[in-house]
Coordinates of C-alpha atoms (C1' of nucleotides) in Angstrom, one line a residue:
Chain D
X24 CA 0.0 0.1 -0.1
X25 CA 1.4 3.4 -1.0
X26 CA 0.9 6.7 0.9
X27 CA -2.0 7.7 -1.5
X28 CA -3.9 4.7 -0.8
X29 CA -3.9 4.7 3.0
X30 CA -4.7 8.4 2.9
X31 CA -7.9 7.5 0.8
X32 CA -8.5 4.5 3.1
X33 CA -8.6 7.1 6.1
X34 CA -11.1 9.3 4.0
X35 CA -13.2 6.2 3.4
X36 CA -13.4 5.3 6.9
X37 CA -14.3 8.9 8.1
X38 CA -10.8 9.9 9.2
X39 CA -9.2 12.9 8.3
X40 CA -5.9 13.8 6.3
X41 CA -3.6 15.4 8.3
X42 CA -0.4 16.8 7.7
X43 CA 1.1 14.6 10.2
X44 CA -0.5 11.7 8.8
X45 CA 0.7 11.8 5.9
X46 CA 4.3 12.5 6.9
X47 CA 4.4 9.7 8.9
X48 CA 2.7 7.4 6.3
X49 CA 5.6 9.0 4.2
X50 CA 8.1 7.8 6.8
X51 CA 7.0 4.6 6.6
X52 CA 7.0 4.1 3.2
X53 CA 10.8 5.4 2.7
X54 CA 12.2 3.2 5.5
X55 CA 12.2 -0.4 4.4
X56 CA 12.0 -1.8 8.3
X57 CA 10.5 -1.2 11.5
X58 CA 10.2 1.7 13.2
X59 CA 9.1 2.2 16.7
X60 CA 7.3 5.3 18.1
X61 CA 10.3 6.9 19.2
X62 CA 12.0 6.6 15.8
X63 CA 8.8 8.3 14.3
X64 CA 8.7 11.1 16.8
X65 CA 12.8 11.8 16.4
X66 CA 11.8 12.0 12.7
X67 CA 8.9 14.6 13.0
X68 CA 10.2 16.5 16.1
X69 CA 12.0 19.2 13.9
X70 CA 8.9 19.8 12.0
X71 CA 6.2 20.2 14.2
X72 CA 7.2 21.7 17.5
X73 CA 5.6 20.0 20.5
X74 CA 4.3 16.8 18.4
X75 CA 3.3 14.5 21.3
X76 CA 3.9 10.6 21.4
X77 CA -0.2 10.7 21.8
X78 CA -0.6 11.6 18.6
X79 CA 1.9 9.0 17.5
X80 CA 0.9 6.1 19.3
X81 CA -2.8 7.0 18.1
X82 CA -2.2 7.2 14.7
X83 CA 0.2 4.0 14.6
X84 CA -2.8 2.3 16.8
X85 CA -5.2 3.6 14.2
X86 CA -3.1 2.6 10.9
X87 CA -2.7 -0.8 12.4
X88 CA -6.7 -1.4 13.2
X89 CA -7.1 -0.1 9.3
X90 CA -4.3 -2.9 8.0
X91 CA -2.0 0.0 6.9
X92 CA 0.8 -1.0 9.1
X93 CA 1.9 -4.3 11.0
X94 CA 3.1 -4.4 14.6
X95 CA 5.3 -6.6 16.3
X96 CA 7.1 -6.3 19.5
X97 CA 10.8 -7.0 20.4
X98 CA 13.3 -5.1 22.9
X99 CA 10.4 -4.3 24.9
X100 CA 9.0 -1.7 22.2
X101 CA 6.5 -2.1 19.6
X102 CA 7.5 -2.0 16.1
X103 CA 5.8 -1.0 12.9
X104 CA 6.6 -0.9 9.2
X105 CA 3.7 -0.9 6.1
X106 CA 2.0 -4.0 6.2
X107 CA 3.1 -6.7 3.2
X108 CA 0.7 -7.2 0.5
X109 CA 0.9 -11.0 1.0
X110 CA 0.0 -11.8 4.6
X111 CA 2.0 -15.0 4.8
X112 CA 5.0 -12.8 4.2
X113 CA 7.8 -13.1 6.9
X114 CA 10.8 -11.0 8.0
X115 CA 14.5 -11.3 8.6
X116 CA 14.8 -8.2 10.9
X117 CA 18.3 -6.7 11.2
X118 CA 19.0 -5.9 14.9
X119 CA 21.8 -3.5 14.0
X120 CA 19.6 -1.3 11.9
X121 CA 16.1 -2.8 11.9
X122 CA 16.1 -3.3 8.0
X123 CA 14.0 -6.3 7.0
X124 CA 14.1 -8.5 4.2
X125 CA 10.8 -10.7 3.4
X126 CA 11.1 -14.3 2.8
X127 CA 8.3 -16.6 1.8
X128 CA 7.0 -19.6 4.1
X129 CA 4.2 -20.3 2.6
X130 CA 4.6 -23.9 1.6
X131 CA 5.8 -24.2 5.3
X132 CA 2.5 -22.9 6.5
X133 CA 0.5 -24.5 3.8
X134 CA 1.9 -27.8 4.7
X135 CA 1.3 -27.0 8.4
X136 CA -2.0 -25.9 7.8
X137 CA -2.6 -29.5 6.0
X138 CA -1.0 -31.6 8.8
X139 CA -1.8 -30.1 12.3
X140 CA -5.4 -29.7 14.3
X141 CA -4.7 -26.1 14.7
X142 CA -6.4 -22.9 13.3
X143 CA -3.9 -20.4 12.3
X144 CA -5.2 -16.7 13.3
X145 CA -1.8 -14.9 12.9
X146 CA 2.1 -15.7 13.1
X147 CA 5.3 -13.8 13.8
X148 CA 8.1 -15.5 12.1
X149 CA 10.8 -13.1 12.2
X150 CA 14.9 -13.8 12.3
X151 CA 16.7 -11.7 13.9
X152 CA 20.6 -11.2 12.7
X153 CA 22.8 -8.7 10.9
X154 CA 22.3 -7.8 7.3
X155 CA 25.0 -7.6 4.9
X156 CA 25.9 -3.7 5.7
X157 CA 25.6 -4.0 9.4
X158 CA 27.2 -7.6 9.2
Chain E
X25 CA 16.2 -29.4 31.0
X26 CA 14.4 -31.1 34.0
X27 CA 14.0 -29.1 37.5
X28 CA 16.8 -31.0 38.5
X29 CA 19.3 -30.5 36.1
X30 CA 18.2 -26.6 36.2
X31 CA 18.9 -27.0 40.0
X32 CA 22.1 -28.1 39.2
X33 CA 23.0 -25.6 36.8
X34 CA 22.2 -23.0 39.3
X35 CA 24.5 -23.9 41.9
X36 CA 27.5 -24.9 39.5
X37 CA 27.3 -21.1 38.5
X38 CA 27.0 -20.0 42.7
X39 CA 23.3 -19.4 42.7
X40 CA 21.5 -20.8 45.6
X41 CA 18.4 -23.3 46.1
X42 CA 15.7 -21.9 47.2
X43 CA 11.9 -22.9 47.4
X44 CA 10.6 -20.5 45.3
X45 CA 13.2 -20.9 42.5
X46 CA 12.3 -24.8 42.8
X47 CA 8.8 -24.0 42.7
X48 CA 9.4 -21.7 40.2
X49 CA 10.9 -24.5 37.6
X50 CA 8.2 -27.1 38.9
X51 CA 5.8 -24.7 37.4
X52 CA 7.3 -24.4 33.8
X53 CA 8.0 -28.1 33.5
X54 CA 4.5 -29.2 34.5
X55 CA 2.9 -26.2 31.8
X56 CA 3.5 -26.9 28.5
X57 CA 3.2 -23.4 27.2
X58 CA 4.3 -19.9 27.7
X59 CA 3.4 -17.9 31.4
X60 CA 3.6 -14.6 32.0
X61 CA 5.1 -12.9 35.1
X62 CA 2.0 -12.3 36.4
X63 CA 0.7 -16.2 36.1
X64 CA 3.4 -17.5 37.8
X65 CA 3.0 -15.1 41.0
X66 CA -0.8 -16.3 40.5
X67 CA 0.2 -19.8 40.8
X68 CA 3.0 -19.2 43.9
X69 CA 1.0 -16.4 45.9
X70 CA -1.0 -18.7 48.6
X71 CA 2.0 -20.7 49.1
X72 CA 4.5 -18.0 49.4
X73 CA 2.4 -14.8 51.5
X74 CA 4.1 -11.5 50.3
X75 CA 5.8 -12.8 47.5
X76 CA 6.8 -10.3 45.4
X77 CA 7.4 -9.3 41.6
X78 CA 10.7 -8.8 41.7
X79 CA 11.8 -12.1 42.9
X80 CA 9.6 -13.6 40.0
X81 CA 11.4 -10.9 37.5
X82 CA 14.8 -11.8 38.9
X83 CA 14.3 -15.0 38.8
X84 CA 12.8 -15.3 35.4
X85 CA 15.4 -13.1 34.1
X86 CA 18.3 -15.5 36.0
X87 CA 16.4 -18.3 34.0
X88 CA 16.8 -17.1 30.8
X89 CA 20.4 -16.0 31.1
X90 CA 21.0 -19.4 32.2
X91 CA 19.3 -20.6 29.2
X92 CA 16.8 -22.7 30.9
X93 CA 13.6 -20.7 30.0
X94 CA 13.4 -18.9 27.2
X95 CA 11.4 -15.6 26.7
X96 CA 9.2 -14.2 24.0
X97 CA 7.1 -10.9 23.6
X98 CA 3.3 -10.4 22.5
X99 CA 0.2 -9.0 23.7
X100 CA 2.5 -6.3 25.6
X101 CA 3.9 -8.9 28.2
X102 CA 6.8 -11.2 28.2
X103 CA 6.3 -14.7 28.2
X104 CA 8.4 -18.0 29.1
X105 CA 8.3 -21.3 28.7
X106 CA 11.4 -24.1 29.7
X107 CA 13.9 -23.6 26.9
X108 CA 13.9 -26.2 23.9
X109 CA 16.7 -28.7 23.8
X110 CA 16.7 -28.2 19.8
X111 CA 18.0 -24.3 19.7
X112 CA 16.3 -24.3 16.2
X113 CA 12.7 -25.8 17.5
X114 CA 9.7 -23.2 16.9
X115 CA 6.3 -23.0 18.6
X116 CA 2.7 -23.0 17.5
X117 CA 1.2 -20.6 20.7
X118 CA -2.4 -21.3 21.2
X119 CA -4.2 -17.9 21.9
X120 CA -6.8 -19.7 24.0
X121 CA -4.7 -21.6 26.6
X122 CA -1.3 -20.1 25.5
X123 CA -0.4 -24.0 25.1
X124 CA 2.5 -24.1 22.8
X125 CA 3.3 -26.9 20.0
X126 CA 6.9 -27.4 18.3
X127 CA 7.4 -27.4 14.6
X128 CA 10.6 -27.8 12.8
X129 CA 12.0 -25.5 10.5
X130 CA 15.5 -26.4 10.4
X131 CA 15.4 -27.1 6.7
X132 CA 14.0 -24.0 6.2
X133 CA 16.7 -22.1 8.1
X134 CA 19.5 -23.8 7.0
X135 CA 18.4 -23.3 3.3
X136 CA 18.1 -19.6 4.7
X137 CA 21.5 -19.5 6.2
X138 CA 22.8 -20.8 2.7
X139 CA 21.2 -18.7 0.1
X140 CA 21.2 -15.2 2.2
X141 CA 24.0 -12.8 3.1
X142 CA 22.2 -12.6 6.9
X143 CA 24.2 -13.7 10.2
X144 CA 21.3 -15.3 12.3
X145 CA 21.6 -14.2 16.0
X146 CA 18.0 -15.0 16.8
X147 CA 14.8 -15.7 15.7
X148 CA 10.9 -15.5 16.6
X149 CA 9.0 -18.4 14.7
X150 CA 5.6 -18.1 16.1
X151 CA 2.4 -18.9 14.8
X152 CA -0.6 -17.7 16.8
X153 CA -4.0 -19.4 16.5
X154 CA -6.4 -22.2 18.3
X155 CA -5.0 -25.5 19.4
X156 CA -7.5 -28.6 18.9
X157 CA -9.3 -28.3 22.4
X158 CA -9.8 -24.5 22.4
X159 CA -10.7 -24.7 19.0
Chain T
dA17 C1' -20.7 24.3 12.3
dT18 C1' -19.8 19.8 13.2
dC19 C1' -16.8 16.5 14.4
dG20 C1' -12.3 14.3 14.0
dA21 C1' -7.1 15.4 15.6
dT22 C1' -3.9 16.9 18.6
dG23 C1' -1.7 18.5 22.7
dC24 C1' -1.6 18.4 27.9
dA25 C1' -1.6 15.7 31.6
dA26 C1' -2.3 12.1 34.2
dA27 C1' -2.7 7.2 34.7
dC28 C1' -1.8 2.6 34.0
dT29 C1' 0.9 -1.7 33.0
dC30 C1' 5.2 -4.0 33.3
dT31 C1' 9.6 -4.1 34.4
dT32 C1' 13.9 -3.0 36.7
dT33 C1' 16.4 -1.2 40.6
dG34 C1' 18.4 0.5 45.4
dC35 C1' 18.9 -0.7 50.0
dA36 C1' 18.2 -3.2 54.2
dT37 C1' 17.0 -7.6 56.0
dA38 C1' 16.3 -12.7 55.9
dG39 C1' 18.4 -16.9 54.3
dC40 C1' 21.1 -20.4 52.6
dA41 C1' 26.0 -22.9 52.4
Chain N
dT21 C1' 30.1 -16.1 58.7
dG22 C1' 30.0 -14.4 53.9
dC23 C1' 27.1 -13.8 50.2
dT24 C1' 22.9 -14.6 47.8
dA25 C1' 18.0 -14.0 48.1
dT26 C1' 14.0 -11.3 48.9
dG27 C1' 10.7 -7.8 49.9
dC28 C1' 9.7 -3.1 49.9
dA29 C1' 9.5 1.0 47.5
dA30 C1' 10.4 3.7 44.3
dA31 C1' 11.9 4.7 39.9
dG32 C1' 11.7 3.8 34.7
dA33 C1' 10.1 3.0 30.3
dG34 C1' 6.3 2.4 26.9
dT35 C1' 2.0 3.0 26.3
dT36 C1' -3.0 4.5 26.6
dT37 C1' -6.9 7.7 28.0
dG38 C1' -10.0 12.0 29.3
dC39 C1' -10.5 16.3 28.6
dA40 C1' -10.3 20.9 26.6
dT41 C1' -9.1 23.3 22.3
dC42 C1' -7.1 23.2 17.7
dG43 C1' -8.2 22.0 12.7
dA44 C1' -9.9 19.7 8.8
dT45 C1' -14.5 19.1 5.9

DNA sequence: ATCGATGCAAACTCTTTGCATAGCA
DNA sequence: TGCTATGCAAAGAGTTTGCATCGAT
């Protein structure tokens, strides 16, 4: 999903288009990897004097609810990135820079679903390590 | 690892054998799945009047450091269970009861390590859903 | 003008830490 | 006895919420 699609989705649900929301979305589309609320605030605090965590958190949460961002928790913090088109997409997460690479485990999950009596509702398949640049 | 092995490991590292630690370890060996600090406290609070979160947290953290427990974060809380013998073991986590099933993704990771320029240091491969009983 | 968005402040949850005391070895 | 474990209290971090005001449509 790109920024325009996301903004269109917001409007279609009755939410408003604000500069802060657009900027937040731009940050995520330009950064290939997970960001925390603090990361987002740091990116925007020069542009918006007095920008508060509340707004960041509220919008991050809204974006997740609308399916624009996906959320994961590690290192005691919630991390966000643009949601993959493929709901089976999975990540390698560089613990140096936060960059993620996608990997495909669909065949694995397909096999799992056939062979197990387990109804999948969500998953977290993340491999932590160092990407080629940080390594 | 069973309770006796864990206690032996504790002693060999200069940590002491206490009733609370033994009880905590027993809880984890008897429960096949993740538990939070609060879960552990609830299990023990009748037996130990005034048992504090501090002790639970300190011991959980110690157990993780010693490789007795493994830790993961979801729903805003840290969750713990006995560490798998196989360091490539992965989990299906029932969001109904917390029970975990292990699955083997070793072939997948082996292939990944060969084909990607990514140095793996850790991973979280967890599939959330409902087990056969909760389902 | 209306209703959502934001900032402020406070609260809340989970977790960690300093310090004095209790307890194992 | 010596050193670790524990409880108490407080602090700390990340996150959420109530309310009044600002701002988009």
